[in-house]
PDB file of C-alpha atoms and ligand atoms in Angstrom:
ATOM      1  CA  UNK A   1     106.298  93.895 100.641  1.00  0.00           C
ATOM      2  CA  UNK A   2     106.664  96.875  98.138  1.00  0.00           C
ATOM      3  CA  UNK A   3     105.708 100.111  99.336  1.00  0.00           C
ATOM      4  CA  UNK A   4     103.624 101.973  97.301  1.00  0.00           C
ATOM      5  CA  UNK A   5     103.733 104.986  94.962  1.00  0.00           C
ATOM      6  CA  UNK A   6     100.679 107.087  93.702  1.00  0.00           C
ATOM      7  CA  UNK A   7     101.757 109.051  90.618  1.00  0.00           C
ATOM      8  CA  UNK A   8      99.042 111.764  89.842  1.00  0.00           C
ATOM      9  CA  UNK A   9     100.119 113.041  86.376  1.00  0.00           C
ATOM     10  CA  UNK A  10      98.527 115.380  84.086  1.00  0.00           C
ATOM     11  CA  UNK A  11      98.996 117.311  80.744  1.00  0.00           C
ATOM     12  CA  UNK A  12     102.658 118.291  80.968  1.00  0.00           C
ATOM     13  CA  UNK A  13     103.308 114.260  81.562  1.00  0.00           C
ATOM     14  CA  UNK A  14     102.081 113.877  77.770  1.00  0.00           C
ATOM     15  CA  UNK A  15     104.236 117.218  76.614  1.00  0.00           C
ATOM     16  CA  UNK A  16     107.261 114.967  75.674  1.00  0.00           C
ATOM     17  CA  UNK A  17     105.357 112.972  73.423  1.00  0.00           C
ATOM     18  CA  UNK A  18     103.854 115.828  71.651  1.00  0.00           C
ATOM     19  CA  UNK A  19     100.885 116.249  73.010  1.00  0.00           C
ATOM     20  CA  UNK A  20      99.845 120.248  73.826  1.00  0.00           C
ATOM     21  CA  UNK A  21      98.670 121.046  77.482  1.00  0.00           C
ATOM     22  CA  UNK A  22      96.128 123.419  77.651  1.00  0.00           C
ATOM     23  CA  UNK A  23      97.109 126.225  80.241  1.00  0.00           C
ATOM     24  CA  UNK A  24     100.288 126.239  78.229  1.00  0.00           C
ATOM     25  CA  UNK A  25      98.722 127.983  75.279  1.00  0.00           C
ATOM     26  CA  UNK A  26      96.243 130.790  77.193  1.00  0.00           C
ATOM     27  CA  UNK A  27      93.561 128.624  78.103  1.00  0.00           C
ATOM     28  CA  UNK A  28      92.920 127.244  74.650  1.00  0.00           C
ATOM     29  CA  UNK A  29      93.337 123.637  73.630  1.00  0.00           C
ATOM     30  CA  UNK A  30      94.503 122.874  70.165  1.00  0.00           C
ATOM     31  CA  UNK A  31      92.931 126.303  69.641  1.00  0.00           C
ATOM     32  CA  UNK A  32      89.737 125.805  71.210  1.00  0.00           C
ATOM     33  CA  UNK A  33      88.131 127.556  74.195  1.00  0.00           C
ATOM     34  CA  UNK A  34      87.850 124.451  76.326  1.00  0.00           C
ATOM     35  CA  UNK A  35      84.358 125.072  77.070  1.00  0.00           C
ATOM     36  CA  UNK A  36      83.809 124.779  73.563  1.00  0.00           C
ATOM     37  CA  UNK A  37      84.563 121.175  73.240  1.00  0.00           C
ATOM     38  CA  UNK A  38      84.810 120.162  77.020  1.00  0.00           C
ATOM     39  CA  UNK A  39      81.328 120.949  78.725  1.00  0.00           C
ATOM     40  CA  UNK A  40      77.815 119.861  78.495  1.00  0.00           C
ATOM     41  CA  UNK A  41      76.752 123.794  76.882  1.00  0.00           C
ATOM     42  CA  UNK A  42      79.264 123.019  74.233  1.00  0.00           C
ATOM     43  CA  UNK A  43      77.984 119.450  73.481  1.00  0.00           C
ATOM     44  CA  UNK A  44      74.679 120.826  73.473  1.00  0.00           C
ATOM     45  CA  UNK A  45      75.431 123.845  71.656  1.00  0.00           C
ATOM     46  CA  UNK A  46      77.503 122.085  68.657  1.00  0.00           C
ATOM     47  CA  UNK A  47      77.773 118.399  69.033  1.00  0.00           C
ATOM     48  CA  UNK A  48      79.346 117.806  65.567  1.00  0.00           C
ATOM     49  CA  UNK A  49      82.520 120.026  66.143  1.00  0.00           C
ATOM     50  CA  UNK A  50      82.795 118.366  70.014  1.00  0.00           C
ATOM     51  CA  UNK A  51      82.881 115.075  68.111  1.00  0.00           C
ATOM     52  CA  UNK A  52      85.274 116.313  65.438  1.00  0.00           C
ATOM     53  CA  UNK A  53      88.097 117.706  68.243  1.00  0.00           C
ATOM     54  CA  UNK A  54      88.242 114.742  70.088  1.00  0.00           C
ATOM     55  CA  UNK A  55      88.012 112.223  66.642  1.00  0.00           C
ATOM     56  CA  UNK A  56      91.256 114.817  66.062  1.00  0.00           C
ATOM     57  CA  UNK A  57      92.694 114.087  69.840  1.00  0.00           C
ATOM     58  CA  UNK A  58      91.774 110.036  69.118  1.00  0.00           C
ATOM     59  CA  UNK A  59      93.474 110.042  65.791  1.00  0.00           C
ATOM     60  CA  UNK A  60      96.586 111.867  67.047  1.00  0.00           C
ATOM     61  CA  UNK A  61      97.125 108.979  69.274  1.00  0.00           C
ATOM     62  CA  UNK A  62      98.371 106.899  66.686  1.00  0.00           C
ATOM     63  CA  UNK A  63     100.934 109.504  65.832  1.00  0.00           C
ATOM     64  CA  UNK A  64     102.775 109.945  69.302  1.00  0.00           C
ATOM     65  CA  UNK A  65     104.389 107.493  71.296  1.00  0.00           C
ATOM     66  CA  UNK A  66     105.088 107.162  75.127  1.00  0.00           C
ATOM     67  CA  UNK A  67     108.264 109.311  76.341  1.00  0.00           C
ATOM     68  CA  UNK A  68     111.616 108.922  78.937  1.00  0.00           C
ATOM     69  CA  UNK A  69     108.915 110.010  81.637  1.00  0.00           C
ATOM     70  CA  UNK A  70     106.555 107.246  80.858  1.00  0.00           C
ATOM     71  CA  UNK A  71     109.247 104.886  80.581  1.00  0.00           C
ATOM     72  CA  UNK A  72     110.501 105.180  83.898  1.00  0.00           C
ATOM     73  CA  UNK A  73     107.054 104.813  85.469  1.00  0.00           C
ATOM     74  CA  UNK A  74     107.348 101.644  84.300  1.00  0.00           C
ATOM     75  CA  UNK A  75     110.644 100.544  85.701  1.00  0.00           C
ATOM     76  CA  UNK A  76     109.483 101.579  89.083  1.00  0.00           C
ATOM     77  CA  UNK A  77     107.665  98.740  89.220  1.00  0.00           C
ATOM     78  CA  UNK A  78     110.496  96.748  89.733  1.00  0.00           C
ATOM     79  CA  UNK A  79     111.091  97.884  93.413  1.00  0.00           C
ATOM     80  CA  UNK A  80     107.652  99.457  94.434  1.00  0.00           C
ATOM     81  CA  UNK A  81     103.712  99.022  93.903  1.00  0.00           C
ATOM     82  CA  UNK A  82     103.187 101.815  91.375  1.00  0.00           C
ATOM     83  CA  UNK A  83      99.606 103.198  90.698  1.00  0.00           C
ATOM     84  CA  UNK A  84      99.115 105.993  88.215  1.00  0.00           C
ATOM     85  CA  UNK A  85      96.169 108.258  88.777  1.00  0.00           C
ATOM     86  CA  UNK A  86      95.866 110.213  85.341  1.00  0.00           C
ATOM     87  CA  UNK A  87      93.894 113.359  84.505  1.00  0.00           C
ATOM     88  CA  UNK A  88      95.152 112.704  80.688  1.00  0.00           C
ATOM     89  CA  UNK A  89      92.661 110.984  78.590  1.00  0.00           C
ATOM     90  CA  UNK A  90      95.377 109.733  76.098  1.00  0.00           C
ATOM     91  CA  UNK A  91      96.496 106.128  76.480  1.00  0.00           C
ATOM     92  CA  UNK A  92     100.171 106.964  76.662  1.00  0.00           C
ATOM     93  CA  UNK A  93     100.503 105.066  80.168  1.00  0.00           C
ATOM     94  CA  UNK A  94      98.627 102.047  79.273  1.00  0.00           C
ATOM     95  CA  UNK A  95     101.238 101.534  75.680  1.00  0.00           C
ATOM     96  CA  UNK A  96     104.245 102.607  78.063  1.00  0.00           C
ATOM     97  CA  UNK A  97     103.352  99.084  80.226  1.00  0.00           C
ATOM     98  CA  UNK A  98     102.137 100.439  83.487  1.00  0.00           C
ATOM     99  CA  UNK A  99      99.926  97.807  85.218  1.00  0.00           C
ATOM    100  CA  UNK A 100      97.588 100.305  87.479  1.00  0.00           C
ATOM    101  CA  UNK A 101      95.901 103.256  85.884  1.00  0.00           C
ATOM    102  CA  UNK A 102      93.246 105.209  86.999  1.00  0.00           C
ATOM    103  CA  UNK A 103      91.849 107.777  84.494  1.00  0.00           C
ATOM    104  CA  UNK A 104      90.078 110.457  86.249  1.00  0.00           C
ATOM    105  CA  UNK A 105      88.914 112.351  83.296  1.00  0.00           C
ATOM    106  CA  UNK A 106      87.720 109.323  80.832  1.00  0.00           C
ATOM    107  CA  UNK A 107      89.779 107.897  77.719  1.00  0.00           C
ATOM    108  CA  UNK A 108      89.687 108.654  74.794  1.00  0.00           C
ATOM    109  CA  UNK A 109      89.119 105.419  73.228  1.00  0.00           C
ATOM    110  CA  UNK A 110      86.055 104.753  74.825  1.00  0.00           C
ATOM    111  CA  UNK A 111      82.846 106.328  73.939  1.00  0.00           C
ATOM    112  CA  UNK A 112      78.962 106.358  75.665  1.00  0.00           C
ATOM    113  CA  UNK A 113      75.434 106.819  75.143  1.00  0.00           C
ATOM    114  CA  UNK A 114      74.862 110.594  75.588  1.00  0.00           C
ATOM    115  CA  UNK A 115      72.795 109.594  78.708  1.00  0.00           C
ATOM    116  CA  UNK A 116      74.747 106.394  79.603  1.00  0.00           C
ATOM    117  CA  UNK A 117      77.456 107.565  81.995  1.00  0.00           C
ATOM    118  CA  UNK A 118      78.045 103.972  83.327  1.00  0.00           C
ATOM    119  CA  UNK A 119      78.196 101.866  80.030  1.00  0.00           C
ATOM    120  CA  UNK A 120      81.371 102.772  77.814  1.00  0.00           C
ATOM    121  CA  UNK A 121      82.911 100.729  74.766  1.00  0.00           C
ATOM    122  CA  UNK A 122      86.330 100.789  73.415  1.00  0.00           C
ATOM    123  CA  UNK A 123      86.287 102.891  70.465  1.00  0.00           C
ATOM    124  CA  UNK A 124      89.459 103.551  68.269  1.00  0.00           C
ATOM    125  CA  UNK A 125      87.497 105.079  65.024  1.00  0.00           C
ATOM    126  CA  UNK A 126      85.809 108.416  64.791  1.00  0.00           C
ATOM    127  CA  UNK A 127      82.586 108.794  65.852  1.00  0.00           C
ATOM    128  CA  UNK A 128      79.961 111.055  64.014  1.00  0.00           C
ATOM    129  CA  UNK A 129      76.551 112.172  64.636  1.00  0.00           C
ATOM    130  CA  UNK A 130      73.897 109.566  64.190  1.00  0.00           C
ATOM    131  CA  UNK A 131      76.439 106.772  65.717  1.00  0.00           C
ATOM    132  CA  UNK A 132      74.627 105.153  68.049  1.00  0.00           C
ATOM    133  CA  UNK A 133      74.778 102.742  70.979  1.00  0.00           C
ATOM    134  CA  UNK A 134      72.309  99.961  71.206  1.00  0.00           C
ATOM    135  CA  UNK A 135      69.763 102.243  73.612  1.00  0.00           C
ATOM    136  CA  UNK A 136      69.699 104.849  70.442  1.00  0.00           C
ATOM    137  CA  UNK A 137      71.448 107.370  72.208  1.00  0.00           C
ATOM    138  CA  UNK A 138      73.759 109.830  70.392  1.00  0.00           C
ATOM    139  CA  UNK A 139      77.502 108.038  70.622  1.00  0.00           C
ATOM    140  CA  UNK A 140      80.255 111.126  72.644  1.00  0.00           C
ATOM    141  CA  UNK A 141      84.011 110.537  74.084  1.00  0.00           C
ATOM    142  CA  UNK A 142      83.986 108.876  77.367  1.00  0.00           C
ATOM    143  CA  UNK A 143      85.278 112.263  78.813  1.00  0.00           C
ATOM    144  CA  UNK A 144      84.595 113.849  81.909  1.00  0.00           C
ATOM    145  CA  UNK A 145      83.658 117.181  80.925  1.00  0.00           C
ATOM    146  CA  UNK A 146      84.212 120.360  82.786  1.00  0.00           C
ATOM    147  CA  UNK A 147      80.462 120.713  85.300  1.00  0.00           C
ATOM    148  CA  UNK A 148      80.458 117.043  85.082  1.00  0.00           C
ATOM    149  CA  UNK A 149      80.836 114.717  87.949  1.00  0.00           C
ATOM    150  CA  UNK A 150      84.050 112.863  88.426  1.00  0.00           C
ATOM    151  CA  UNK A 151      82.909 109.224  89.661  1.00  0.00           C
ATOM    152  CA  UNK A 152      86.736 107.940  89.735  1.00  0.00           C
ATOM    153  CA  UNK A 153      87.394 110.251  92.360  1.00  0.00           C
ATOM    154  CA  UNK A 154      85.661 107.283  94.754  1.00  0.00           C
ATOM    155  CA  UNK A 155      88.060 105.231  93.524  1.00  0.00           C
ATOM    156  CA  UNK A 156      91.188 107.403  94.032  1.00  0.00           C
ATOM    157  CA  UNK A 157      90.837 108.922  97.746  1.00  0.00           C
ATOM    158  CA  UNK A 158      91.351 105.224  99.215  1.00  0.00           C
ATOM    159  CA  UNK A 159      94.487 104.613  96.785  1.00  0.00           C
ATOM    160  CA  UNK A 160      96.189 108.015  98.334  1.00  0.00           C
ATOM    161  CA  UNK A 161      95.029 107.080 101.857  1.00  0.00           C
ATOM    162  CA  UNK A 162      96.716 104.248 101.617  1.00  0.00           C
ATOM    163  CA  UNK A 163     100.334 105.021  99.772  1.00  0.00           C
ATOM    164  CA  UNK A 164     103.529 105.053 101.429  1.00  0.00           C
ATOM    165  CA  UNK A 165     105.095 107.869  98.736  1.00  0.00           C
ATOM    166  CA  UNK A 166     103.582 110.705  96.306  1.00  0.00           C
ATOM    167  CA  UNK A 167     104.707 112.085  92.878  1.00  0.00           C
ATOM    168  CA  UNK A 168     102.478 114.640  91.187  1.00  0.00           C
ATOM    169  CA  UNK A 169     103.590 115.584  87.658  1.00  0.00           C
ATOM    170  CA  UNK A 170     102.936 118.043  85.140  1.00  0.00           C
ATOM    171  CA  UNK A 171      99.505 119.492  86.111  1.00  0.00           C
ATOM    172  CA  UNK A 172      98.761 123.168  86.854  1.00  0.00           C
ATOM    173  CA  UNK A 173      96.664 121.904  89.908  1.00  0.00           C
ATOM    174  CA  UNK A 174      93.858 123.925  89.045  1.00  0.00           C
ATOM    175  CA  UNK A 175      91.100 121.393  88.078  1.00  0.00           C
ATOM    176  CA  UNK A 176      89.369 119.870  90.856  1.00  0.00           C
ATOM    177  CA  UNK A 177      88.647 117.158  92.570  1.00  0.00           C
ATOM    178  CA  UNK A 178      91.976 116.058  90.822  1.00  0.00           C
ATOM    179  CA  UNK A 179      94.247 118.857  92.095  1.00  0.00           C
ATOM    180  CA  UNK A 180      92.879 118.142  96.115  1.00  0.00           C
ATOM    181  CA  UNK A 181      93.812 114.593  96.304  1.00  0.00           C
ATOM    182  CA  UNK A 182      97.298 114.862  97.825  1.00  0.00           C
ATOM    183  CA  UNK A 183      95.397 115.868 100.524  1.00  0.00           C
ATOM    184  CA  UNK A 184      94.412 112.316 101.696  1.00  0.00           C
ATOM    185  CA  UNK A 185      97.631 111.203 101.493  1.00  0.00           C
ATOM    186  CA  UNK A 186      98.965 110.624 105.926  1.00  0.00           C
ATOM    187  CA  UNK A 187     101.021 113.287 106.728  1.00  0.00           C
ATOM    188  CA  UNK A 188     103.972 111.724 107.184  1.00  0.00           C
ATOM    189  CA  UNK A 189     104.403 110.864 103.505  1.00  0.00           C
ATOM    190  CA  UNK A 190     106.610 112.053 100.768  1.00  0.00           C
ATOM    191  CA  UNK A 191     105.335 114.453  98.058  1.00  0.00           C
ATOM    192  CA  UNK A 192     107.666 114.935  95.027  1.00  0.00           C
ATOM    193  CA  UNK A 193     106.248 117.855  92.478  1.00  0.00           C
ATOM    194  CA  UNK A 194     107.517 118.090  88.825  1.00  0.00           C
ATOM    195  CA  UNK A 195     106.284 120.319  86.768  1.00  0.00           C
ATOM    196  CA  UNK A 196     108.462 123.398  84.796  1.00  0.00           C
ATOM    197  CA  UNK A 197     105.966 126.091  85.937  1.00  0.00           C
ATOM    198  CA  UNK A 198     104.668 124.820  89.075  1.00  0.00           C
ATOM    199  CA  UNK A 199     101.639 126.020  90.852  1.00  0.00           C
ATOM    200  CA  UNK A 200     102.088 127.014  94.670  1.00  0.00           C
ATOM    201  CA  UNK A 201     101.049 124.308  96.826  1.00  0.00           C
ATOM    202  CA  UNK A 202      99.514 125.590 100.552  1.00  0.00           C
ATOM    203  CA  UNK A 203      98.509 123.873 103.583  1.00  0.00           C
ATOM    204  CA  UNK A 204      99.679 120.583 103.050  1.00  0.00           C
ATOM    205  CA  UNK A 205     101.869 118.917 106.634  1.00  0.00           C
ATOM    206  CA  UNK A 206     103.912 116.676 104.145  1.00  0.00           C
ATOM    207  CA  UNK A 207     107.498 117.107 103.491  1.00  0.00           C
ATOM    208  CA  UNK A 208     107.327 118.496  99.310  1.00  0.00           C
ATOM    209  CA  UNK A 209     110.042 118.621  97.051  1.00  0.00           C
ATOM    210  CA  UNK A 210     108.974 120.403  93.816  1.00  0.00           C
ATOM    211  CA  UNK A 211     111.498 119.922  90.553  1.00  0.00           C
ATOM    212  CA  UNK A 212     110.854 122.924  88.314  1.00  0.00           C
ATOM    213  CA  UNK A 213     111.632 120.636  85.471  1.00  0.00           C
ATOM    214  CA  UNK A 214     110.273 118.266  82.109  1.00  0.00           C
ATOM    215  CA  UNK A 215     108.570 115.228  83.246  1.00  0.00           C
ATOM    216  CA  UNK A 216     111.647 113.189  82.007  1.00  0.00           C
ATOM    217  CA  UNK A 217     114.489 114.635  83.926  1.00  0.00           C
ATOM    218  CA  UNK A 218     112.710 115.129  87.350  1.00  0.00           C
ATOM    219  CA  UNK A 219     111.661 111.786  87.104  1.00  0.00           C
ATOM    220  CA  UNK A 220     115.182 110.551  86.121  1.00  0.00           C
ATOM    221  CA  UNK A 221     116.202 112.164  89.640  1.00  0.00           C
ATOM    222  CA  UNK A 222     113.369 111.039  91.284  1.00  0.00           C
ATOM    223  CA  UNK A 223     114.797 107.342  90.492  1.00  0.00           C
ATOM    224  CA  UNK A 224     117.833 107.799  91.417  1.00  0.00           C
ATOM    225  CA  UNK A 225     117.097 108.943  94.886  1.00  0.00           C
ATOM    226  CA  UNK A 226     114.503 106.445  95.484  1.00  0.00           C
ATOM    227  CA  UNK A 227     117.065 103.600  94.800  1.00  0.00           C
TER     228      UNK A 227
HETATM  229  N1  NAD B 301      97.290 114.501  77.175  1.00  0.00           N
HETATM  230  C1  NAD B 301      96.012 114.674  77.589  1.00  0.00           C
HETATM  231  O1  NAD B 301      95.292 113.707  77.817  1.00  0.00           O
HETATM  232  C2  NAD B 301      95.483 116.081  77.798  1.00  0.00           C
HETATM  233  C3  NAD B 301      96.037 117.191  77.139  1.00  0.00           C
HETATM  234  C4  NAD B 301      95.489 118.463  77.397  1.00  0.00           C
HETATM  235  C5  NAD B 301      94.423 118.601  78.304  1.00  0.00           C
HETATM  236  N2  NAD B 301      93.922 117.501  78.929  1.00  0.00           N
HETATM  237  C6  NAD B 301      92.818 117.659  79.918  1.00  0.00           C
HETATM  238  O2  NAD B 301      92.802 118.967  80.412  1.00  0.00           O
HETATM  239  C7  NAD B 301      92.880 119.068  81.841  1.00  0.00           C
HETATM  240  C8  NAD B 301      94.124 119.902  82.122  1.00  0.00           C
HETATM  241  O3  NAD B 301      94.557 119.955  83.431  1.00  0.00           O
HETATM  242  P1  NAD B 301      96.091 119.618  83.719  1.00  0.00           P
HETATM  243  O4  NAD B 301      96.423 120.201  85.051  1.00  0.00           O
HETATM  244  O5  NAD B 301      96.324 118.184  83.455  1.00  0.00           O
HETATM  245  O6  NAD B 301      96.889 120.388  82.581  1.00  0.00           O
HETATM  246  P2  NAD B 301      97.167 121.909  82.344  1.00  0.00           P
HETATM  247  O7  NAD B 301      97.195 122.117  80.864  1.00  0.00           O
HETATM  248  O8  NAD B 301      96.303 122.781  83.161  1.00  0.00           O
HETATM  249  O9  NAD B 301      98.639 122.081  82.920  1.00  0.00           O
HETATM  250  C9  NAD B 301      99.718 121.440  82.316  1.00  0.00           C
HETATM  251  C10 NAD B 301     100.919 121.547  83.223  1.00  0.00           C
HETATM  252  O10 NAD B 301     101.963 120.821  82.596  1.00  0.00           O
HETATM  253  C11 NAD B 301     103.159 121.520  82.789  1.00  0.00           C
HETATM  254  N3  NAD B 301     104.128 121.083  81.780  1.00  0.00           N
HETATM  255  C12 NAD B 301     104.345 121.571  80.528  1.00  0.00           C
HETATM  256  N4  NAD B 301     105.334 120.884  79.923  1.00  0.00           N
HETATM  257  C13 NAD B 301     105.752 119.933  80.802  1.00  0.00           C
HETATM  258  C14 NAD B 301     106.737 118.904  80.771  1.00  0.00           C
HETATM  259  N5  NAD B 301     107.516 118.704  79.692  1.00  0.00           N
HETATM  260  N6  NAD B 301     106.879 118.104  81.857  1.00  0.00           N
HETATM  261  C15 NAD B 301     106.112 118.284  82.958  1.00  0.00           C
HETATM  262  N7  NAD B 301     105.170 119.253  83.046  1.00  0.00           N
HETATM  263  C16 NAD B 301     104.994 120.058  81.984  1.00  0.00           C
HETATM  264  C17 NAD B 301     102.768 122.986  82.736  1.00  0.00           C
HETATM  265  O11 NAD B 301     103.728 123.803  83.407  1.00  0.00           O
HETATM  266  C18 NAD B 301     101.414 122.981  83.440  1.00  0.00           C
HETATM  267  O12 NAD B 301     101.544 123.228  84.826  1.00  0.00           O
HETATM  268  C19 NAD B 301      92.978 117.665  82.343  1.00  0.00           C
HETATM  269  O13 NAD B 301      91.817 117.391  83.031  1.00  0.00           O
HETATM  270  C20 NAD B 301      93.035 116.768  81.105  1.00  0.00           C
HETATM  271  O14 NAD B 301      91.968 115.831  81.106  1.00  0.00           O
HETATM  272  C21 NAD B 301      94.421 116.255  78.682  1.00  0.00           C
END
């Protein structure tokens, strides 16, 4: 049987392809104070600029294209039972070829009633106020926004109970639930950690091996020692 591999990834996996991380650019993303476009008060507040950023964020995805880092997700599949557990809401794992992903934080090409958190549709167009799902609510991004509940995270906690090795990449660790699921993983399991500025990681029994490095090349090593 294949052991398994969880692989939590989050902004800085999409860097490579040309997509900007938030935390990298002082809190803004794409220029935007994230509560702007990324919370209920800034839905509420001004609906038609929330659905312009992320009709922006959907249209960008036809622009970029997976990277090295993605790649090699995919070839670990060969030898072990990969599952990717993503905080990104681009589709960049899903066009590299990976066959389990788990988006924590919604997709961008899916969209919802305002008030129908359990009923999303693909969606690759923009979406504009008075688009409207069959209920007559308001069409938004499937997103998880911040103050919103993360229902995945049901999902996920079993998955890291259960794998046999960890690799977290390219997240600043500071958005939770996301950032306390290596916690579930047994103890006795492997954590490997790539980011280029990583955060400090406390209290966890596991043996952790941080790379202070791109997505690409700690994954490259991470490979090769895995072979
Ligand atoms: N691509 C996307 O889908 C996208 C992009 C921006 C923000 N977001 C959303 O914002 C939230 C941000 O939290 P987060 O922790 O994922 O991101 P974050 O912006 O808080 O942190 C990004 C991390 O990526 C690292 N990084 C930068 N370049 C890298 C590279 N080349 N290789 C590896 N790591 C690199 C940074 O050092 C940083 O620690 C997420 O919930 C996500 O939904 C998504």
């Amino acid at each position: 049987m294949k052991k398994k591999i969880v692989v939590l990834t989050g902004a800085g996996m999409s860097a490579e392809s040309g997509i900007s991380t938030f935390r990298d650019s002082n809190g803004l993303w794409e220029n935007h104070d994230i509560m702007e476009v990324a919370s209920p008060e800034g839905w509420q507040n001004n609906p038609a600029l929330v659905l312009d950023f992320y009709n922006k964020r959907r249209a960008q995805l036809k622009e970029v294209k997976p990277n090295r880092g993605h790649e090699i997700l995919v070839e670990l599949e060969q030898q072990f039972e990969v599952q990717i557990i993503t905080q990104n809401v681009d589709n960049l794992h899903e066009r590299a070829g990976n066959t389990n992903i788990l988006h924590l934080h919604g997709e961008l090409v899916k969209v919802r009633g305002e008030f129908s958190e359990n009923e999303s549709m693909y969606w690759e167009d923009d979406i504009y106020i008075g688009d409207k799902n069959n209920k007559g609510e308001q069409l938004r991004p499937d997103i998880v926004w911040f103050g919103e509940a993360v229902p995945a995270i049901d999902k996920a906690i079993p998955i890291m109970q259960q794998t046999d090795i960890v690799i977290i990449i390219g997240t600043s660790l500071q958005v939770y639930p996301a950032a306390g699921l290596m916690h579930y993983a047994k103890s006795n399991v492997p954590v490997y950690y790539i980011d280029p500025n990583p955060a400090s990681i406390y209290d966890l029994p596991n043996q952790l091996e941080v790379l202070a490095m791109s997505a690409s090349v700690g994954l490259e090593k991470i490979q090769l020692q895995l072979q």
